[in-house]
GROMACS .gro file of C-alpha atoms in nm:
model
  344
    1MET     CA    1   0.375  -2.094   0.223
    2THR     CA    2   0.044  -1.980   0.077
    3LEU     CA    3  -0.273  -1.936   0.283
    4ARG     CA    4  -0.631  -1.973   0.163
    5LEU     CA    5  -0.943  -1.922   0.372
    6THR     CA    6  -1.276  -2.039   0.230
    7ASN     CA    7  -1.614  -1.958   0.387
    8THR     CA    8  -1.433  -1.912   0.720
    9ALA     CA    9  -1.662  -1.790   1.000
   10LYS     CA   10  -1.690  -1.790   1.379
   11THR     CA   11  -2.007  -1.797   1.589
   12TYR     CA   12  -1.980  -1.822   1.967
   13PRO     CA   13  -2.217  -2.041   2.175
   14ASP     CA   14  -2.424  -1.737   2.278
   15GLY     CA   15  -2.495  -1.665   1.911
   16THR     CA   16  -2.245  -1.380   1.872
   17LYS     CA   17  -2.109  -1.374   1.516
   18ALA     CA   18  -1.748  -1.265   1.561
   19LEU     CA   19  -1.652  -1.341   1.200
   20MET     CA   20  -1.883  -1.359   0.900
   21PRO     CA   21  -1.806  -1.605   0.615
   22THR     CA   22  -1.469  -1.483   0.489
   23GLU     CA   23  -1.255  -1.549   0.183
   24LEU     CA   24  -0.885  -1.458   0.191
   25SER     CA   25  -0.582  -1.568  -0.009
   26VAL     CA   26  -0.223  -1.483   0.088
   27ALA     CA   27   0.069  -1.548  -0.148
   28LYS     CA   28   0.398  -1.706  -0.049
   29GLY     CA   29   0.618  -1.449   0.127
   30GLU     CA   30   0.342  -1.185   0.129
   31ILE     CA   31   0.293  -0.961   0.433
   32VAL     CA   32  -0.077  -0.894   0.497
   33SER     CA   33  -0.224  -0.672   0.766
   34LEU     CA   34  -0.571  -0.717   0.913
   35LEU     CA   35  -0.672  -0.358   0.989
   36GLY     CA   36  -0.982  -0.237   1.164
   37PRO     CA   37  -1.140  -0.096   1.481
   38SER     CA   38  -1.177  -0.293   1.804
   39GLY     CA   39  -1.432  -0.572   1.777
   40CYS     CA   40  -1.422  -0.599   1.396
   41GLY     CA   41  -1.308  -0.963   1.396
   42LYS     CA   42  -0.941  -0.927   1.305
   43THR     CA   43  -0.799  -1.101   1.615
   44THR     CA   44  -1.061  -1.378   1.585
   45LEU     CA   45  -0.950  -1.436   1.225
   46LEU     CA   46  -0.583  -1.448   1.330
   47ARG     CA   47  -0.660  -1.698   1.608
   48ILE     CA   48  -0.852  -1.920   1.364
   49ILE     CA   49  -0.552  -1.924   1.130
   50ALA     CA   50  -0.327  -2.013   1.423
   51GLY     CA   51  -0.557  -2.293   1.541
   52LEU     CA   52  -0.638  -2.120   1.871
   53GLU     CA   53  -1.008  -2.089   1.775
   54ASN     CA   54  -1.228  -2.347   1.605
   55PRO     CA   55  -1.420  -2.198   1.312
   56ASP     CA   56  -1.782  -2.274   1.221
   57GLU     CA   57  -1.869  -2.591   1.032
   58GLY     CA   58  -1.806  -2.547   0.660
   59SER     CA   59  -1.501  -2.326   0.710
   60GLU     CA   60  -1.177  -2.426   0.542
   61ILE     CA   61  -0.818  -2.317   0.612
   62TRP     CA   62  -0.551  -2.427   0.364
   63PHE     CA   63  -0.174  -2.403   0.406
   64ASP     CA   64  -0.042  -2.466   0.054
   65ASN     CA   65  -0.227  -2.786  -0.047
   66ASP     CA   66  -0.290  -2.898   0.312
   67ASN     CA   67  -0.633  -2.856   0.467
   68VAL     CA   68  -0.544  -2.765   0.829
   69THR     CA   69  -0.896  -2.675   0.945
   70SER     CA   70  -0.904  -2.953   1.204
   71LEU     CA   71  -0.531  -2.954   1.278
   72PRO     CA   72  -0.440  -2.849   1.637
   73VAL     CA   73  -0.223  -2.543   1.692
   74GLU     CA   74   0.088  -2.741   1.788
   75LEU     CA   75   0.089  -2.916   1.449
   76ARG     CA   76   0.031  -2.612   1.226
   77GLN     CA   77   0.394  -2.493   1.242
   78VAL     CA   78   0.312  -2.124   1.278
   79GLY     CA   79   0.519  -1.871   1.469
   80MET     CA   80   0.333  -1.625   1.689
   81VAL     CA   81   0.424  -1.287   1.839
   82PHE     CA   82   0.181  -1.141   2.092
   83GLN     CA   83   0.135  -0.791   2.234
   84SER     CA   84   0.304  -0.887   2.563
   85TYR     CA   85   0.589  -1.080   2.387
   86ALA     CA   86   0.550  -1.350   2.660
   87LEU     CA   87   0.926  -1.381   2.716
   88PHE     CA   88   1.078  -1.567   3.013
   89PRO     CA   89   1.233  -1.293   3.232
   90ASN     CA   90   1.458  -1.538   3.421
   91MET     CA   91   1.619  -1.665   3.099
   92SER     CA   92   1.881  -1.508   2.877
   93VAL     CA   93   1.804  -1.388   2.526
   94ARG     CA   94   1.974  -1.698   2.383
   95ALA     CA   95   1.777  -1.930   2.611
   96ASN     CA   96   1.448  -1.760   2.522
   97ILE     CA   97   1.513  -1.799   2.150
   98GLY     CA   98   1.618  -2.162   2.187
   99TYR     CA   99   1.336  -2.264   2.421
  100GLY     CA  100   1.095  -2.382   2.149
  101LEU     CA  101   1.371  -2.573   1.974
  102LYS     CA  102   1.462  -2.743   2.300
  103MET     CA  103   1.099  -2.848   2.352
  104LYS     CA  104   1.107  -3.006   2.004
  105LYS     CA  105   1.407  -3.209   2.124
  106LEU     CA  106   1.631  -3.099   1.838
  107PRO     CA  107   2.002  -3.189   1.860
  108LYS     CA  108   2.200  -2.944   2.071
  109ALA     CA  109   2.429  -2.849   1.780
  110GLU     CA  110   2.131  -2.765   1.559
  111ILE     CA  111   1.972  -2.556   1.836
  112GLU     CA  112   2.295  -2.358   1.877
  113SER     CA  113   2.325  -2.306   1.502
  114ARG     CA  114   1.967  -2.183   1.457
  115VAL     CA  115   1.982  -1.953   1.759
  116THR     CA  116   2.307  -1.798   1.637
  117GLU     CA  117   2.153  -1.749   1.291
  118VAL     CA  118   1.849  -1.555   1.419
  119LEU     CA  119   2.058  -1.360   1.672
  120GLU     CA  120   2.256  -1.225   1.377
  121LEU     CA  121   1.950  -1.167   1.163
  122CYS     CA  122   1.777  -0.968   1.439
  123GLN     CA  123   2.101  -0.792   1.543
  124LEU     CA  124   2.090  -0.932   1.896
  125GLN     CA  125   2.437  -1.089   1.918
  126LYS     CA  126   2.567  -0.853   2.187
  127PHE     CA  127   2.257  -0.912   2.402
  128SER     CA  128   2.260  -1.292   2.380
  129GLY     CA  129   2.365  -1.345   2.744
  130ARG     CA  130   2.147  -1.070   2.889
  131ALA     CA  131   1.821  -1.137   3.077
  132THR     CA  132   1.518  -1.020   2.879
  133ASP     CA  133   1.389  -0.801   3.164
  134ALA     CA  134   1.710  -0.595   3.127
  135LEU     CA  135   1.628  -0.507   2.764
  136SER     CA  136   1.448  -0.210   2.614
  137GLY     CA  137   1.101  -0.250   2.462
  138GLY     CA  138   1.243  -0.253   2.112
  139GLN     CA  139   1.502  -0.515   2.200
  140ARG     CA  140   1.238  -0.737   2.362
  141GLN     CA  141   1.030  -0.710   2.047
  142ARG     CA  142   1.323  -0.836   1.840
  143VAL     CA  143   1.376  -1.125   2.082
  144ALA     CA  144   1.008  -1.221   2.045
  145LEU     CA  145   1.045  -1.216   1.666
  146ALA     CA  146   1.368  -1.418   1.681
  147ARG     CA  147   1.206  -1.680   1.906
  148ALA     CA  148   0.908  -1.707   1.668
  149ILE     CA  149   1.119  -1.765   1.357
  150ALA     CA  150   1.386  -1.992   1.510
  151PRO     CA  151   1.170  -2.307   1.458
  152ARG     CA  152   1.139  -2.209   1.090
  153PRO     CA  153   0.759  -2.184   1.090
  154ARG     CA  154   0.546  -2.208   0.777
  155MET     CA  155   0.386  -1.872   0.863
  156LEU     CA  156   0.438  -1.588   1.109
  157LEU     CA  157   0.136  -1.440   1.291
  158LEU     CA  158   0.165  -1.114   1.484
  159ASP     CA  159  -0.106  -0.968   1.710
  160GLU     CA  160  -0.059  -0.591   1.764
  161PRO     CA  161   0.321  -0.642   1.784
  162LEU     CA  162   0.403  -0.275   1.851
  163SER     CA  163   0.110  -0.170   2.071
  164ALA     CA  164   0.302  -0.211   2.399
  165LEU     CA  165   0.561   0.050   2.296
  166ASP     CA  166   0.550   0.426   2.339
  167ALA     CA  167   0.457   0.635   2.034
  168ALA     CA  168   0.810   0.746   1.939
  169LEU     CA  169   0.958   0.396   1.967
  170ARG     CA  170   0.661   0.242   1.786
  171GLU     CA  171   0.714   0.470   1.486
  172ALA     CA  172   1.086   0.392   1.474
  173LEU     CA  173   1.039   0.017   1.503
  174ARG     CA  174   0.764  -0.024   1.245
  175ASP     CA  175   1.017   0.040   0.966
  176GLU     CA  176   1.262  -0.200   1.131
  177LEU     CA  177   0.987  -0.463   1.156
  178ALA     CA  178   0.905  -0.424   0.786
  179ILE     CA  179   1.271  -0.480   0.695
  180LEU     CA  180   1.302  -0.784   0.923
  181LEU     CA  181   0.988  -0.950   0.792
  182ARG     CA  182   1.113  -0.919   0.434
  183GLU     CA  183   1.455  -1.054   0.532
  184PHE     CA  184   1.282  -1.356   0.688
  185ASN     CA  185   1.112  -1.414   0.348
  186ILE     CA  186   0.819  -1.571   0.531
  187THR     CA  187   0.445  -1.537   0.481
  188ALA     CA  188   0.327  -1.306   0.759
  189ILE     CA  189  -0.010  -1.182   0.884
  190PHE     CA  190  -0.040  -0.919   1.151
  191VAL     CA  191  -0.328  -0.755   1.331
  192THR     CA  192  -0.336  -0.382   1.400
  193HIS     CA  193  -0.580  -0.097   1.450
  194ASP     CA  194  -0.311   0.157   1.352
  195GLN     CA  195  -0.345   0.258   0.986
  196ASP     CA  196   0.007   0.406   0.967
  197GLU     CA  197   0.154   0.082   1.099
  198ALA     CA  198  -0.042  -0.128   0.850
  199MET     CA  199   0.049   0.092   0.554
  200ALA     CA  200   0.419   0.109   0.649
  201ILE     CA  201   0.467  -0.266   0.697
  202ALA     CA  202   0.223  -0.461   0.480
  203ASP     CA  203   0.233  -0.552   0.112
  204ARG     CA  204  -0.145  -0.575   0.129
  205VAL     CA  205  -0.402  -0.450   0.380
  206ALA     CA  206  -0.738  -0.617   0.449
  207VAL     CA  207  -0.971  -0.363   0.612
  208MET     CA  208  -1.230  -0.522   0.841
  209SER     CA  209  -1.562  -0.405   0.985
  210GLU     CA  210  -1.829  -0.596   1.177
  211GLY     CA  211  -1.679  -0.935   1.098
  212HIS     CA  212  -1.629  -0.869   0.727
  213ILE     CA  213  -1.326  -0.793   0.510
  214VAL     CA  214  -1.470  -0.485   0.340
  215GLN     CA  215  -1.175  -0.408   0.110
  216SER     CA  216  -0.834  -0.556   0.041
  217GLY     CA  217  -0.549  -0.403  -0.158
  218THR     CA  218  -0.208  -0.243  -0.145
  219PRO     CA  219  -0.178   0.055   0.092
  220GLU     CA  220  -0.175   0.291  -0.208
  221GLU     CA  221  -0.483   0.130  -0.364
  222LEU     CA  222  -0.682   0.165  -0.043
  223TYR     CA  223  -0.572   0.523   0.008
  224ARG     CA  224  -0.640   0.640  -0.347
  225ASN     CA  225  -0.940   0.421  -0.432
  226PRO     CA  226  -1.145   0.337  -0.122
  227ASN     CA  227  -1.468   0.157  -0.202
  228SER     CA  228  -1.679   0.311   0.075
  229ALA     CA  229  -1.709   0.600   0.317
  230PHE     CA  230  -1.590   0.370   0.597
  231VAL     CA  231  -1.262   0.280   0.424
  232ALA     CA  232  -1.203   0.642   0.317
  233GLY     CA  233  -1.242   0.757   0.676
  234PHE     CA  234  -1.043   0.473   0.832
  235VAL     CA  235  -0.749   0.474   0.590
  236GLY     CA  236  -0.619   0.829   0.579
  237ASN     CA  237  -0.902   1.012   0.755
  238ALA     CA  238  -1.067   1.160   0.447
  239MET     CA  239  -1.290   1.464   0.501
  240HIS     CA  240  -1.657   1.447   0.415
  241LEU     CA  241  -1.754   1.732   0.178
  242ASN     CA  242  -2.090   1.778   0.343
  243GLY     CA  243  -2.306   1.990   0.114
  244LYS     CA  244  -2.601   1.991  -0.122
  245CYS     CA  245  -2.541   1.794  -0.442
  246ASP     CA  246  -2.740   1.861  -0.759
  247GLY     CA  247  -2.559   1.587  -0.952
  248LYS     CA  248  -2.304   1.808  -1.130
  249MET     CA  249  -2.215   2.057  -0.857
  250LEU     CA  250  -2.157   2.029  -0.483
  251HIS     CA  251  -2.269   2.339  -0.292
  252LEU     CA  252  -2.086   2.401   0.035
  253GLU     CA  253  -2.108   2.686   0.285
  254GLY     CA  254  -1.806   2.859   0.133
  255GLY     CA  255  -1.879   2.805  -0.237
  256ALA     CA  256  -1.942   2.537  -0.499
  257LEU     CA  257  -1.735   2.261  -0.657
  258VAL     CA  258  -1.764   2.087  -0.992
  259LEU     CA  259  -1.790   1.711  -0.943
  260PRO     CA  260  -1.581   1.467  -1.152
  261LYS     CA  261  -1.899   1.277  -1.249
  262ASP     CA  262  -2.264   1.256  -1.158
  263GLY     CA  263  -2.262   1.254  -0.778
  264ALA     CA  264  -2.630   1.188  -0.720
  265GLY     CA  265  -2.684   0.947  -0.433
  266GLN     CA  266  -2.318   0.945  -0.329
  267ASN     CA  267  -2.102   1.121  -0.072
  268ALA     CA  268  -1.800   1.333  -0.160
  269PHE     CA  269  -1.471   1.295   0.028
  270ILE     CA  270  -1.132   1.464  -0.003
  271ARG     CA  271  -0.785   1.415   0.147
  272ALA     CA  272  -0.628   1.705   0.338
  273GLU     CA  273  -0.329   1.721   0.102
  274SER     CA  274  -0.566   1.768  -0.194
  275VAL     CA  275  -0.707   2.091  -0.050
  276LYS     CA  276  -0.495   2.393  -0.155
  277ILE     CA  277  -0.491   2.756  -0.057
  278ASP     CA  278  -0.513   2.929  -0.395
  279ASP     CA  279  -0.625   3.279  -0.495
  280LYS     CA  280  -0.807   3.121  -0.791
  281GLY     CA  281  -1.004   2.881  -0.571
  282THR     CA  282  -1.384   2.872  -0.578
  283LEU     CA  283  -1.420   2.822  -0.203
  284SER     CA  284  -1.368   3.085   0.065
  285GLY     CA  285  -1.313   3.051   0.441
  286GLN     CA  286  -1.133   3.189   0.742
  287VAL     CA  287  -0.819   3.039   0.899
  288GLU     CA  288  -0.913   2.911   1.244
  289ASN     CA  289  -0.588   2.748   1.358
  290VAL     CA  290  -0.236   2.675   1.233
  291THR     CA  291  -0.039   2.385   1.384
  292PHE     CA  292   0.330   2.332   1.303
  293LEU     CA  293   0.413   1.960   1.281
  294GLY     CA  294   0.775   1.965   1.163
  295ASN     CA  295   0.758   1.877   0.795
  296HIS     CA  296   0.412   2.027   0.745
  297TYR     CA  297   0.149   2.262   0.880
  298ARG     CA  298  -0.202   2.147   0.963
  299ILE     CA  299  -0.439   2.434   0.895
  300GLY     CA  300  -0.801   2.445   1.007
  301ILE     CA  301  -1.043   2.661   0.806
  302LYS     CA  302  -1.400   2.748   0.900
  303GLY     CA  303  -1.678   2.866   0.673
  304ILE     CA  304  -1.640   2.600   0.402
  305MET     CA  305  -1.760   2.283   0.573
  306PRO     CA  306  -1.726   2.136   0.922
  307ASP     CA  307  -1.367   2.045   1.015
  308THR     CA  308  -1.191   2.163   0.701
  309LEU     CA  309  -0.822   2.073   0.726
  310ILE     CA  310  -0.535   2.152   0.490
  311SER     CA  311  -0.192   1.991   0.499
  312MET     CA  312   0.075   2.236   0.378
  313HIS     CA  313   0.448   2.168   0.346
  314SER     CA  314   0.644   2.359   0.610
  315GLY     CA  315   0.869   2.505   0.340
  316GLN     CA  316   0.576   2.723   0.237
  317SER     CA  317   0.454   3.033   0.416
  318ALA     CA  318   0.156   2.952   0.636
  319PRO     CA  319  -0.144   3.188   0.653
  320LYS     CA  320  -0.229   3.379   0.972
  321ILE     CA  321  -0.513   3.290   1.208
  322GLY     CA  322  -0.818   3.501   1.119
  323GLN     CA  323  -0.707   3.551   0.759
  324THR     CA  324  -0.968   3.494   0.486
  325VAL     CA  325  -0.836   3.261   0.217
  326LYS     CA  326  -0.946   3.113  -0.113
  327VAL     CA  327  -0.936   2.735  -0.136
  328ALA     CA  328  -0.916   2.514  -0.446
  329ILE     CA  329  -1.005   2.147  -0.486
  330ARG     CA  330  -0.951   1.979  -0.823
  331PRO     CA  331  -1.257   1.779  -0.934
  332GLU     CA  332  -1.048   1.470  -1.014
  333GLU     CA  333  -0.931   1.452  -0.652
  334ILE     CA  334  -1.285   1.430  -0.514
  335MET     CA  335  -1.385   1.076  -0.416
  336LEU     CA  336  -1.754   0.992  -0.470
  337LEU     CA  337  -1.843   0.700  -0.246
  338PRO     CA  338  -2.149   0.519  -0.112
  339GLU     CA  339  -2.238   0.577   0.252
  340GLY     CA  340  -2.127   0.321   0.509
  341VAL     CA  341  -1.953  -0.009   0.431
  342ASN     CA  342  -1.944  -0.232   0.125
  343LYS     CA  343  -1.949  -0.583   0.272
  344ASN     CA  344  -1.784  -0.846   0.056
   0.00000   0.00000   0.00000
C-alpha cells in the first residue's frame, strides 16, 4: 500500500502545535523512519496515520486511493508495534499471535494457518507453546511483530520498537528487524530517536524538528548531503569547524583550510572519518586522548578547534597522548551549511 499525507497538521486544544502542515509520500513496500529528538512531532505523526489522533481540519491521509482521514483506527487495517509490545503474559506465543484474528471471528482453520505462517517467518516455531513472560526481550519483540502482521495489515507502524532492549541486544536486533520487514514486503513506518537504528533499517529517513519534516532521503543522502546544520549534527554528529571565514579560507586555531566554494554566510562542518593525521596537513594540534573501540580508534585533538575528533581504523598505529600531529582535511569533504534548520 502507498501512503500520502497532504497538509497534515495537529494542534491541541490549548493551542500547542504538535505537528505543522506536513507533506509525506511513502511508496508500496517502502520502509520509512521518522527520526528526531523528543518532542519533534514524530510520534504524533505516527498516531495520526494510525487513526489514534485526529488531525487539524484540512489535513488529508490517503491509503492508496482511499481517503482515510475520518476513518476510525479499527477500520484502517494497520498493524502496530509499541515500545512495551503489549503482549498478554498469561497466553502462549501462539495465542498472542492469533488473538487479533480470533477477535475478527475468522474461521478456526484460517487462524491456525496464518499463525503457523508467521511463526515460521519470525522463527518462533519452537516457542509457540511458551508463555510470553518466559521469553527474552528479543523473542518478545518478534512475537509483537508476528501478532501485528498476522491480520495482513495494509501498513505496519512501529513506535520505538527496540527502545525497551539493552544496548547490545538492540544493536543485534536492528539488523534482524530490517530483514524481517523486507521479508514481510509491507509498507512500514517506524519512529525512533536513534540515528543508527534509522539508518540501519530504513529505505528512507524523514528527519523531524519542531513539528516539521526538515529533510527526507536515503540514509546515505542525509549523511553525505545534509541541508542544514541541524541535520548534519543529528545524522552522524558532524563537527562544526568553528573559525573565521574570509570567503575562500577558513582560519582555525591550528591553521587554515581552503574552502570548496565561497563560504561567506555559511557554517563549515566535517565528519570525523574525513579528518586525517597527515604530515602534509595544514592544521596542527596535540593529541588529548585515544580511545580504542574495537574496529577503530577515536582520537581527540586540541589546538585546532573545540572537540576535534578523528576516527582511525584500528589496523593503523595510533598516535600517543601529548604528541603533536599534523592534520589534513580535503576541501571537497567540507560541508558548507546554513545555521539551524531548513523547514520544508
